[in-house]
Structures are given as structure tokens and as C-alpha cells.
Amino acid sequence: EAGVAQSPRYKIIEKRQSVAFWCNPISGHATLYWYQQILGQGPKLLIQFQNNGVVDDSQLPKDRFSAERLKGVDSTLKIQPAKLEDSAVYLCASSLAPLVGDTQYFGPGTRLTVL
Amino acid sequence: GQQLNQSPQSMFIQEGEDVSMNCTSSSIFNTWLWYKQDPGEGPVLLIALYKAGELTSNGRLTAQFGITRKDSFLNISASIPSDVGIYFCAGLNNQGGKLIFGQGTELSVKP
């Protein structure tokens, strides 16, 4: 079974530029998550989708971050414009359903460096 | 918001030694999870705990869900070099499956 795919793996941009990340979840997984992991910290949930609807985006900085999952499969996360503090690894995860204890499978992440 | 405090932050041990790390919270969680993250990879689930007091093993790993539902610990017995990595605890509440992660414990194993 293929895992969660993410691209690109690395991205370096200058502040105020825009950037987009792509995620393809495990086939059949209805729930998709985007996490931000700053160096030395645990992942922090940015947004959760159930199929193509948003379940939780309470920690997404909506003035600069946006995410979509138009067809309920793959998803993109965009930052526009980027700030220095956005430097982090952006992890995508998926699960069959958002049930208590349902396993979330993580992709390898995209490491973003903002200069 | 909910926060998890994980300790120790880092550990340097000799191959063959046992390791113990724990996680505490001011809030109650209904599920506790332990993940391992290797460099350049996403976290991988090691053990999931669903009931207060539950003790679960996965090979050389043993984890327990605290009675108060506010803490959990992970033990690794007879450590080997491939145990190197960052271990995260995570708490899950009933509100749509939102995971709260600890800050991680970085484990180094000296052969």
C-alpha cells in the first residue's frame, strides 16, 4: 500500500514570496490533515479535512495560509506571503475517518526555509 | 489551549540499556499515542492506548495510559542503535480526532 505522498521535499524562498505544497493521501482515506512542525517541537495541526470539507482550521493563520481539497483526494497548502517564522516542516497525514484512535499516517513532509 | 509536557528533552544512553520517557498534561485525554520520527521522515505510530490504566507492549516497547488520564510513559528495553530518533507522545480527545503533540524526546544510542 502506497503511503502519503508530499512534494516538494524541500523549498527555499525569500520572505514575502508565495509557496505551495501538495499532498496525496493514502487511497480511500477520507480525512486529511496538515501539520506545521517547527524545529525542536512536535507537529501542530493547521487544518483538518473530512472529504472536501473543512472540519477544523482554528489554528490556521488565515491571513496568509490557505488550503483546499477540492475533489476530496489530494490537497494543497499555500502560504502567501511567507514570513521568516514560517520556516518549518509541513507534514500531511491521512486517516480512514476522524474516529477516536483512528491511526493517522504521516507523509515525509516538506521542509520550508524562508530567508 | 491543551499542552503536553514531555520529558526528558534528550537522552544519551549505551546500547543495551533500558529507556523511560513520560508525558504529562493538565487536561484529560481519551487516547494516548506514542510516535517515533526519524530524520527527514514523518512520525510513525508505535503504540496506541485507549483506556486509563492500560499497559500495552510492542516488541521491546511498553507504554502505559495513566490512571488520571493526564499522563503516559514509554519504556524501551535493551536499546539498539536503530532506536535513535525523536519520540513524541500525543493526546487525542473526542472532538473530531485532533491530536496534541508533546515537544519530543530525542534519543541517542551509543554502540
mmCIF file with all atom_site columns, C-alpha atoms in Angstrom, chain A residues 9 33 35 37 40-43 45 48 55-56 58-59 91 98-104 106-109 111, chain B residues 30-31 33 35 37 40-45 48 50 88 92-104:
data_model
loop_
_atom_site.group_PDB
_atom_site.id
_atom_site.type_symbol
_atom_site.label_atom_id
_atom_site.label_alt_id
_atom_site.label_comp_id
_atom_site.label_asym_id
_atom_site.label_entity_id
_atom_site.label_seq_id
_atom_site.pdbx_PDB_ins_code
_atom_site.Cartn_x
_atom_site.Cartn_y
_atom_site.Cartn_z
_atom_site.occupancy
_atom_site.B_iso_or_equiv
_atom_site.pdbx_formal_charge
_atom_site.auth_seq_id
_atom_site.auth_comp_id
_atom_site.auth_asym_id
_atom_site.auth_atom_id
_atom_site.pdbx_PDB_model_num
ATOM 1  C CA . ARG A 1 9   ? 10.519  17.671 -0.199 1.00 0.00 ? 9   ARG A CA 1
ATOM 2  C CA . TYR A 1 33  ? -4.526  16.795 7.965  1.00 0.00 ? 33  TYR A CA 1
ATOM 3  C CA . TYR A 1 35  ? 0.575   19.992 10.385 1.00 0.00 ? 35  TYR A CA 1
ATOM 4  C CA . GLN A 1 37  ? 6.422   21.260 12.769 1.00 0.00 ? 37  GLN A CA 1
ATOM 5  C CA . GLY A 1 40  ? 12.555  21.217 18.153 1.00 0.00 ? 40  GLY A CA 1
ATOM 6  C CA . GLN A 1 41  ? 8.795   20.989 18.569 1.00 0.00 ? 41  GLN A CA 1
ATOM 7  C CA . GLY A 1 42  ? 6.047   18.495 17.961 1.00 0.00 ? 42  GLY A CA 1
ATOM 8  C CA . PRO A 1 43  ? 3.687   18.829 14.999 1.00 0.00 ? 43  PRO A CA 1
ATOM 9  C CA . LEU A 1 45  ? -2.395  20.857 13.476 1.00 0.00 ? 45  LEU A CA 1
ATOM 10 C CA . GLN A 1 48  ? -8.279  19.034 9.015  1.00 0.00 ? 48  GLN A CA 1
ATOM 11 C CA . VAL A 1 55  ? -13.513 20.139 9.961  1.00 0.00 ? 55  VAL A CA 1
ATOM 12 C CA . ASP A 1 56  ? -11.029 22.243 11.944 1.00 0.00 ? 56  ASP A CA 1
ATOM 13 C CA . SER A 1 58  ? -8.816  27.005 14.150 1.00 0.00 ? 58  SER A CA 1
ATOM 14 C CA . GLN A 1 59  ? -5.007  27.144 14.182 1.00 0.00 ? 59  GLN A CA 1
ATOM 15 C CA . LEU A 1 91  ? 3.511   17.417 7.339  1.00 0.00 ? 91  LEU A CA 1
ATOM 16 C CA . PRO A 1 98  ? -11.669 11.029 12.256 1.00 0.00 ? 98  PRO A CA 1
ATOM 17 C CA . LEU A 1 99  ? -12.652 8.476  14.846 1.00 0.00 ? 99  LEU A CA 1
ATOM 18 C CA . VAL A 1 100 ? -11.076 8.377  18.270 1.00 0.00 ? 100 VAL A CA 1
ATOM 19 C CA . GLY A 1 101 ? -7.906  6.354  17.969 1.00 0.00 ? 101 GLY A CA 1
ATOM 20 C CA . ASP A 1 102 ? -8.042  6.087  14.179 1.00 0.00 ? 102 ASP A CA 1
ATOM 21 C CA . THR A 1 103 ? -4.452  5.917  13.040 1.00 0.00 ? 103 THR A CA 1
ATOM 22 C CA . GLN A 1 104 ? -3.054  8.936  11.232 1.00 0.00 ? 104 GLN A CA 1
ATOM 23 C CA . PHE A 1 106 ? 2.141   10.826 8.024  1.00 0.00 ? 106 PHE A CA 1
ATOM 24 C CA . GLY A 1 107 ? 3.965   11.744 4.846  1.00 0.00 ? 107 GLY A CA 1
ATOM 25 C CA . PRO A 1 108 ? 7.691   12.630 4.819  1.00 0.00 ? 108 PRO A CA 1
ATOM 26 C CA . GLY A 1 109 ? 6.994   16.351 4.969  1.00 0.00 ? 109 GLY A CA 1
ATOM 27 C CA . ARG A 1 111 ? 10.946  21.367 4.689  1.00 0.00 ? 111 ARG A CA 1
ATOM 28 C CA . ASN B 2 30  ? -9.164  9.770  25.991 1.00 0.00 ? 30  ASN B CA 1
ATOM 29 C CA . THR B 2 31  ? -6.386  8.274  23.917 1.00 0.00 ? 31  THR B CA 1
ATOM 30 C CA . LEU B 2 33  ? -0.319  7.707  21.332 1.00 0.00 ? 33  LEU B CA 1
ATOM 31 C CA . TYR B 2 35  ? 5.201   8.137  17.750 1.00 0.00 ? 35  TYR B CA 1
ATOM 32 C CA . GLN B 2 37  ? 10.217  10.295 13.977 1.00 0.00 ? 37  GLN B CA 1
ATOM 33 C CA . GLY B 2 40  ? 13.624  13.622 7.191  1.00 0.00 ? 40  GLY B CA 1
ATOM 34 C CA . GLU B 2 41  ? 10.547  11.489 7.770  1.00 0.00 ? 41  GLU B CA 1
ATOM 35 C CA . GLY B 2 42  ? 7.117   11.901 9.249  1.00 0.00 ? 42  GLY B CA 1
ATOM 36 C CA . PRO B 2 43  ? 6.147   10.427 12.626 1.00 0.00 ? 43  PRO B CA 1
ATOM 37 C CA . VAL B 2 44  ? 5.293   6.727  12.706 1.00 0.00 ? 44  VAL B CA 1
ATOM 38 C CA . LEU B 2 45  ? 2.835   5.329  15.241 1.00 0.00 ? 45  LEU B CA 1
ATOM 39 C CA . ALA B 2 48  ? -1.854  3.461  20.959 1.00 0.00 ? 48  ALA B CA 1
ATOM 40 C CA . TYR B 2 50  ? -7.305  3.688  24.740 1.00 0.00 ? 50  TYR B CA 1
ATOM 41 C CA . PHE B 2 88  ? 6.616   12.058 20.572 1.00 0.00 ? 88  PHE B CA 1
ATOM 42 C CA . LEU B 2 92  ? -6.343  12.637 21.392 1.00 0.00 ? 92  LEU B CA 1
ATOM 43 C CA . ASN B 2 93  ? -9.686  13.974 22.512 1.00 0.00 ? 93  ASN B CA 1
ATOM 44 C CA . ASN B 2 94  ? -13.133 13.110 21.272 1.00 0.00 ? 94  ASN B CA 1
ATOM 45 C CA . GLN B 2 95  ? -13.523 16.329 19.315 1.00 0.00 ? 95  GLN B CA 1
ATOM 46 C CA . GLY B 2 96  ? -13.045 15.132 15.764 1.00 0.00 ? 96  GLY B CA 1
ATOM 47 C CA . GLY B 2 97  ? -9.730  13.403 16.270 1.00 0.00 ? 97  GLY B CA 1
ATOM 48 C CA . LYS B 2 98  ? -7.470  16.413 16.933 1.00 0.00 ? 98  LYS B CA 1
ATOM 49 C CA . LEU B 2 99  ? -4.026  15.252 18.029 1.00 0.00 ? 99  LEU B CA 1
ATOM 50 C CA . ILE B 2 100 ? -1.989  17.319 20.508 1.00 0.00 ? 100 ILE B CA 1
ATOM 51 C CA . PHE B 2 101 ? 1.738   16.519 20.425 1.00 0.00 ? 101 PHE B CA 1
ATOM 52 C CA . GLY B 2 102 ? 4.428   16.839 23.079 1.00 0.00 ? 102 GLY B CA 1
ATOM 53 C CA . GLN B 2 103 ? 7.750   18.527 22.337 1.00 0.00 ? 103 GLN B CA 1
ATOM 54 C CA . GLY B 2 104 ? 9.558   15.236 21.801 1.00 0.00 ? 104 GLY B CA 1
#
